[in-house]
Coordinates of C-alpha atoms in Angstrom, one line a residue:
M1 CA 0.2 0.2 -0.1
S2 CA 1.3 3.5 -0.9
E3 CA 2.1 5.8 1.7
P4 CA -0.1 8.8 2.4
K5 CA 0.5 12.2 0.6
L6 CA 0.4 15.7 1.8
K7 CA -3.0 17.1 1.1
G8 CA -3.1 20.3 -0.9
W9 CA -0.8 20.0 -3.5
N10 CA -0.5 19.3 -7.5
H11 CA 2.7 17.4 -7.5
I12 CA 4.8 15.8 -4.9
P13 CA 8.2 14.5 -5.8
E14 CA 9.7 11.3 -4.1
A15 CA 9.4 11.3 -0.4
P16 CA 11.1 11.6 1.8
I17 CA 13.2 14.3 0.5
Q18 CA 16.7 13.5 0.9
V19 CA 19.8 15.8 1.7
S20 CA 23.4 15.7 0.0
P21 CA 24.6 11.8 0.3
F22 CA 28.1 13.7 1.7
F23 CA 25.6 14.2 4.8
R24 CA 24.0 10.8 4.9
W25 CA 25.2 7.9 7.0
P26 CA 26.3 5.1 6.0
L27 CA 28.5 7.0 3.1
R28 CA 27.8 5.7 0.1
P29 CA 30.4 6.4 -2.6
L30 CA 28.1 5.7 -5.4
S31 CA 25.1 8.3 -4.5
M32 CA 28.1 10.6 -3.7
L33 CA 29.5 10.1 -7.3
R34 CA 25.7 10.3 -8.8
W35 CA 25.0 13.7 -6.7
V36 CA 28.3 15.3 -8.1
W37 CA 27.5 13.9 -11.5
E38 CA 23.9 15.3 -11.9
S39 CA 24.8 18.5 -10.1
W40 CA 27.9 19.3 -12.2
L41 CA 28.3 17.2 -15.4
L42 CA 24.7 16.5 -16.5
I43 CA 22.6 19.3 -18.1
S44 CA 21.9 21.1 -14.8
E45 CA 21.5 24.4 -13.1
K46 CA 25.1 24.6 -12.1
L47 CA 26.7 23.8 -15.3
I48 CA 24.2 26.3 -17.3
I49 CA 25.4 29.1 -14.7
L50 CA 28.7 28.4 -15.2
A51 CA 28.6 28.6 -18.9
I52 CA 26.6 31.7 -18.6
S53 CA 29.1 33.1 -16.1
C54 CA 32.5 31.9 -18.6
A55 CA 30.5 33.7 -21.4
C56 CA 30.0 37.0 -19.1
Y57 CA 33.6 36.9 -17.9
L58 CA 34.9 36.6 -21.9
W59 CA 32.8 38.8 -23.7
L60 CA 30.8 41.0 -21.1
S61 CA 33.0 42.1 -18.3
P62 CA 35.7 44.7 -17.6
S63 CA 39.3 43.7 -17.4
L64 CA 41.0 43.9 -14.1
E65 CA 43.0 46.8 -15.6
E66 CA 40.0 48.9 -16.4
A67 CA 38.3 47.9 -13.1
A68 CA 41.3 49.9 -11.2
Q69 CA 39.6 53.0 -11.4
L70 CA 35.6 53.4 -10.9
E71 CA 34.4 54.6 -14.1
V72 CA 30.9 54.9 -15.6
G73 CA 31.6 52.8 -18.6
W74 CA 32.5 49.4 -17.2
I75 CA 30.4 49.7 -14.2
A76 CA 27.2 50.5 -16.6
Q77 CA 28.3 47.5 -18.6
I78 CA 27.9 45.1 -15.6
Y79 CA 25.0 47.1 -14.5
I80 CA 23.1 46.2 -18.0
R81 CA 24.4 42.8 -18.1
N82 CA 22.9 41.8 -14.9
L83 CA 19.7 43.5 -15.8
V84 CA 19.3 41.8 -19.3
L85 CA 20.2 38.6 -18.1
I86 CA 17.7 38.6 -14.9
F87 CA 15.0 39.9 -17.5
C88 CA 15.3 37.3 -19.9
I89 CA 15.9 34.2 -17.9
A90 CA 13.3 35.1 -15.3
G91 CA 10.9 36.5 -18.2
L92 CA 11.2 33.5 -20.5
L93 CA 10.6 30.8 -17.6
H94 CA 7.5 33.2 -16.5
L95 CA 6.1 32.9 -20.2
W96 CA 6.9 29.3 -20.3
F97 CA 4.9 27.9 -17.2
Y98 CA 2.7 30.7 -16.5
K99 CA 1.8 33.0 -19.6
Y100 CA 1.6 30.1 -22.5
S101 CA 1.2 27.2 -19.8
A102 CA 3.6 25.1 -22.2
Q103 CA 3.6 22.0 -19.9
G104 CA 0.3 22.5 -18.0
D105 CA 0.2 21.6 -14.8
R106 CA 2.9 18.8 -14.9
L107 CA 5.4 19.0 -12.5
K108 CA 3.4 22.2 -10.9
Y109 CA 3.7 21.6 -7.1
D110 CA 1.0 24.0 -5.9
P111 CA -2.3 23.8 -8.0
R112 CA -3.6 27.8 -7.2
P113 CA -2.3 30.0 -9.8
L114 CA -0.1 33.1 -9.2
M115 CA -2.1 36.0 -7.8
L116 CA -3.2 38.6 -10.3
K117 CA -4.2 40.9 -7.5
G118 CA -3.7 41.9 -4.0
K119 CA -3.4 44.6 -1.6
Q120 CA -0.3 43.3 -0.1
F121 CA 1.7 43.5 -3.6
T122 CA 3.5 46.8 -4.6
L123 CA 1.8 47.9 -7.9
G124 CA -1.4 45.7 -7.3
G125 CA -0.1 42.2 -8.3
Q126 CA 2.1 39.5 -7.7
V127 CA 4.4 39.4 -10.9
R128 CA 4.6 43.5 -10.9
D129 CA 5.5 43.1 -7.3
N130 CA 7.7 40.5 -8.1
M131 CA 9.5 42.2 -11.1
F132 CA 9.7 45.7 -9.1
W133 CA 11.9 44.3 -6.2
T134 CA 13.9 42.1 -9.1
L135 CA 14.7 44.5 -11.3
G136 CA 14.9 47.6 -9.1
S137 CA 17.0 46.6 -5.7
G138 CA 17.6 43.2 -6.7
V139 CA 19.9 43.9 -9.8
F140 CA 21.4 47.1 -8.2
F141 CA 22.8 45.3 -5.1
W142 CA 24.1 42.5 -7.6
S143 CA 25.6 44.6 -9.7
A144 CA 27.0 46.9 -6.8
Y145 CA 28.8 44.0 -5.1
E146 CA 30.3 42.6 -8.5
V147 CA 31.8 46.2 -9.0
L148 CA 32.9 46.3 -5.3
M149 CA 34.6 43.0 -5.9
F150 CA 36.1 43.5 -9.3
W151 CA 37.5 46.8 -8.0
S152 CA 39.0 45.5 -4.9
L153 CA 40.6 42.6 -6.8
A154 CA 42.0 45.0 -9.4
N155 CA 43.4 47.0 -6.4
G156 CA 44.8 44.2 -4.3
Y157 CA 42.2 44.9 -1.5
A158 CA 41.0 41.1 -1.9
P159 CA 43.4 37.9 -2.7
L160 CA 43.6 37.3 -6.4
V161 CA 43.5 33.3 -7.4
T162 CA 44.6 32.6 -10.8
W163 CA 44.5 29.5 -13.1
G164 CA 48.3 29.7 -13.4
A165 CA 49.2 29.8 -10.0
N166 CA 46.9 27.0 -8.4
P167 CA 44.8 25.4 -11.0
I168 CA 43.6 22.8 -8.2
W169 CA 42.3 25.5 -6.0
F170 CA 40.9 27.8 -9.2
V171 CA 38.7 24.8 -10.0
A172 CA 37.7 23.9 -6.2
I173 CA 36.6 27.4 -5.4
F174 CA 33.5 26.8 -7.9
L175 CA 32.8 23.4 -6.2
L176 CA 32.7 25.1 -2.8
I177 CA 30.6 28.1 -3.6
P178 CA 27.4 25.9 -3.4
L179 CA 28.5 25.0 0.2
W180 CA 29.3 28.2 1.4
E181 CA 25.6 29.2 0.0
S182 CA 24.3 26.3 2.0
F183 CA 26.0 27.5 5.3
Y184 CA 25.5 31.5 4.8
F185 CA 21.9 31.0 3.2
Y186 CA 20.4 28.8 6.2
W187 CA 22.0 31.3 9.0
I188 CA 20.9 34.5 7.4
H189 CA 17.5 33.0 6.5
R190 CA 17.1 32.1 10.4
L191 CA 18.3 35.7 11.3
I192 CA 15.6 37.7 9.1
H193 CA 12.6 35.1 10.5
L194 CA 13.4 36.5 13.6
P195 CA 9.8 38.5 14.3
F196 CA 11.0 42.0 14.2
L197 CA 13.4 41.5 10.7
Y198 CA 10.6 39.5 9.3
K199 CA 7.8 42.0 10.0
H200 CA 10.1 44.9 8.5
I201 CA 12.1 43.0 6.1
H202 CA 11.8 39.4 5.0
A203 CA 7.8 39.8 4.7
V204 CA 8.3 41.4 1.4
H205 CA 9.6 37.9 -0.1
H206 CA 7.0 35.9 1.8
R207 CA 4.0 37.6 0.2
N208 CA 4.8 34.8 -2.2
I209 CA 2.8 31.9 -0.8
N210 CA 2.7 30.4 -4.2
V211 CA 5.9 31.6 -6.0
G212 CA 6.8 32.0 -9.5
P213 CA 10.2 32.6 -11.5
W214 CA 10.1 36.5 -10.4
S215 CA 9.6 35.7 -6.9
G216 CA 13.3 34.3 -6.1
L217 CA 14.8 37.7 -6.0
S218 CA 11.5 39.7 -5.0
M219 CA 12.9 41.0 -1.9
H220 CA 13.6 43.9 0.2
P221 CA 16.6 45.9 -0.5
A222 CA 18.1 45.3 2.9
E223 CA 17.3 41.8 2.4
H224 CA 19.2 42.1 -0.9
A225 CA 22.0 43.4 0.8
I226 CA 22.2 40.7 3.2
Y227 CA 21.7 37.9 0.8
L228 CA 24.1 39.2 -1.8
G229 CA 26.4 39.8 0.7
S230 CA 27.7 36.2 0.8
V231 CA 30.2 37.3 -2.0
L232 CA 32.1 39.5 0.4
I233 CA 33.9 35.9 1.7
H234 CA 36.1 36.7 -1.1
F235 CA 37.8 39.5 1.0
V236 CA 39.1 36.4 3.0
V237 CA 39.0 33.5 0.5
G238 CA 40.8 34.7 -2.7
A239 CA 39.0 34.8 -6.0
H240 CA 39.4 35.6 -9.7
P241 CA 36.9 37.6 -11.5
L242 CA 35.4 34.5 -13.2
H243 CA 34.5 33.2 -9.4
I244 CA 32.9 36.5 -8.3
I245 CA 30.8 36.4 -11.5
F246 CA 29.9 32.8 -11.0
H247 CA 29.2 33.5 -7.1
L248 CA 26.7 36.4 -7.7
Q249 CA 25.0 34.6 -10.6
Y250 CA 24.7 31.2 -8.8
Y251 CA 22.7 33.2 -6.0
T252 CA 20.9 35.3 -8.4
L253 CA 20.0 33.0 -11.0
T254 CA 19.2 29.7 -8.7
A255 CA 16.9 32.2 -7.0
V256 CA 15.0 32.5 -10.2
T257 CA 14.7 28.7 -10.9
T258 CA 14.2 27.4 -7.6
H259 CA 11.2 29.6 -7.4
T260 CA 9.5 28.4 -10.8
G261 CA 6.9 26.4 -8.8
F262 CA 7.7 23.4 -10.9
Q263 CA 9.9 20.4 -10.5
G264 CA 11.3 20.7 -13.7
L265 CA 10.9 21.8 -17.9
V266 CA 9.0 19.2 -19.5
I267 CA 9.7 19.0 -23.2
K268 CA 8.1 15.9 -25.1
D269 CA 7.1 14.1 -21.9
K270 CA 10.2 14.2 -20.2
N271 CA 11.6 16.4 -17.5
R272 CA 14.8 17.7 -19.3
L273 CA 16.0 20.2 -16.4
A274 CA 15.7 20.0 -12.7
L275 CA 14.4 23.5 -11.4
G276 CA 12.3 24.0 -8.4
T277 CA 12.6 22.4 -5.3
F278 CA 9.6 21.2 -3.4
H279 CA 11.7 21.5 -0.1
H280 CA 11.6 25.2 -0.7
Q281 CA 8.3 25.4 -2.1
M282 CA 7.1 24.1 1.2
H283 CA 8.9 26.9 3.0
H284 CA 6.6 29.4 1.3
R285 CA 3.8 27.5 2.1
Y286 CA 4.7 26.5 6.0
F287 CA 7.2 29.4 6.6
E288 CA 8.8 27.6 9.7
C289 CA 10.4 24.6 7.9
N290 CA 13.5 24.4 5.7
Y291 CA 15.4 27.3 5.9
G292 CA 18.5 26.2 4.1
S293 CA 19.2 23.9 0.9
L294 CA 19.9 20.2 0.6
E295 CA 23.5 20.6 -0.1
M296 CA 24.0 21.1 3.8
P297 CA 21.7 19.4 6.4
W298 CA 21.4 22.4 8.7
D299 CA 17.6 21.9 8.9
K300 CA 18.0 18.2 9.9
W301 CA 20.3 19.3 12.5
F302 CA 18.6 22.0 13.9
G303 CA 15.1 20.4 14.0
S304 CA 13.5 22.4 11.3
F305 CA 13.5 19.7 8.3
H306 CA 10.2 18.7 6.4
D307 CA 11.2 15.8 4.0
G308 CA 7.4 16.1 2.2
T309 CA 5.8 13.4 4.2
V310 CA 2.6 13.4 6.3
E311 CA 4.8 12.2 9.5
A312 CA 7.2 15.2 9.0
N313 CA 4.0 17.5 8.6
E314 CA 2.6 16.2 11.8
R315 CA 5.7 16.7 13.5
M316 CA 6.0 20.4 12.4
Q317 CA 2.5 21.2 13.5
A318 CA 3.4 19.8 16.6
R319 CA 6.2 22.1 16.8
R320 CA 4.2 25.1 16.1
K321 CA 1.7 24.2 18.7
S322 CA 4.3 24.2 21.3
I323 CA 5.8 27.6 20.3
M324 CA 2.5 28.9 20.1
G325 CA 1.7 27.6 23.8
K326 CA 4.9 28.9 25.4

């Protein structure tokens, strides 16, 4: 007999949801290799973003010589490139999944449509609200941090790593950025769920109980500053300009893809590209669970993990009642 499933969802992936096999016991080398293969070597979010980052570095970014002086030309180049990039990626995903409903409800988590109207939204509607915050302060802080890091690398204020000096470490940095994201995101996310910060900052993002591609970077400017501040680690851990571009694009573009509301992109009846995660979709509906990502098991370690099962849902409800009863 099949296990009971959570109610109120259109699509639920295989449960229980699992964290990275690098943090499951006993260690299974084949599962670990499969995780790396599917994350980096197959057509995946990480591989696509790495390819985009390489193209941006080669053709759409200033050299470090140019970046040594703060000048309007190269700063505008970075800003316009980021604006066009997020507009195209979030826009095309929105058109595919919602405007033209190219795959219908296949792999769609929440059966409800995005909200067309609502007083809680800036400009009166969910998509307009999300676009306003994403294209406004989102692109601004993304570009500002990139400009800061390029200028700092160019002037020796941040340590520079090059392929020629250390090719192994050069590659390793790309692999470590998602792990740093998992650590950093969990802790800043728990922080901004504190009542005062939630009310005044994080509530803007949580207007989106049901999410779409434009929801991922729809945040209060203060949250953009905190969230994208992850890249400041490179003042301590050296980097190359390509690492900086990848780091910030990984944070911004995966925010878009993981908030599509769909598990993947279906073409010719097959899921061709894994996108939205049910793990984070549950956070937007239930709020008090799944603060981190699946790269590291912080939620498991601190009791806030929802693995998509009815049992986990019951534990979450009991925890809520316990907190409210205190």
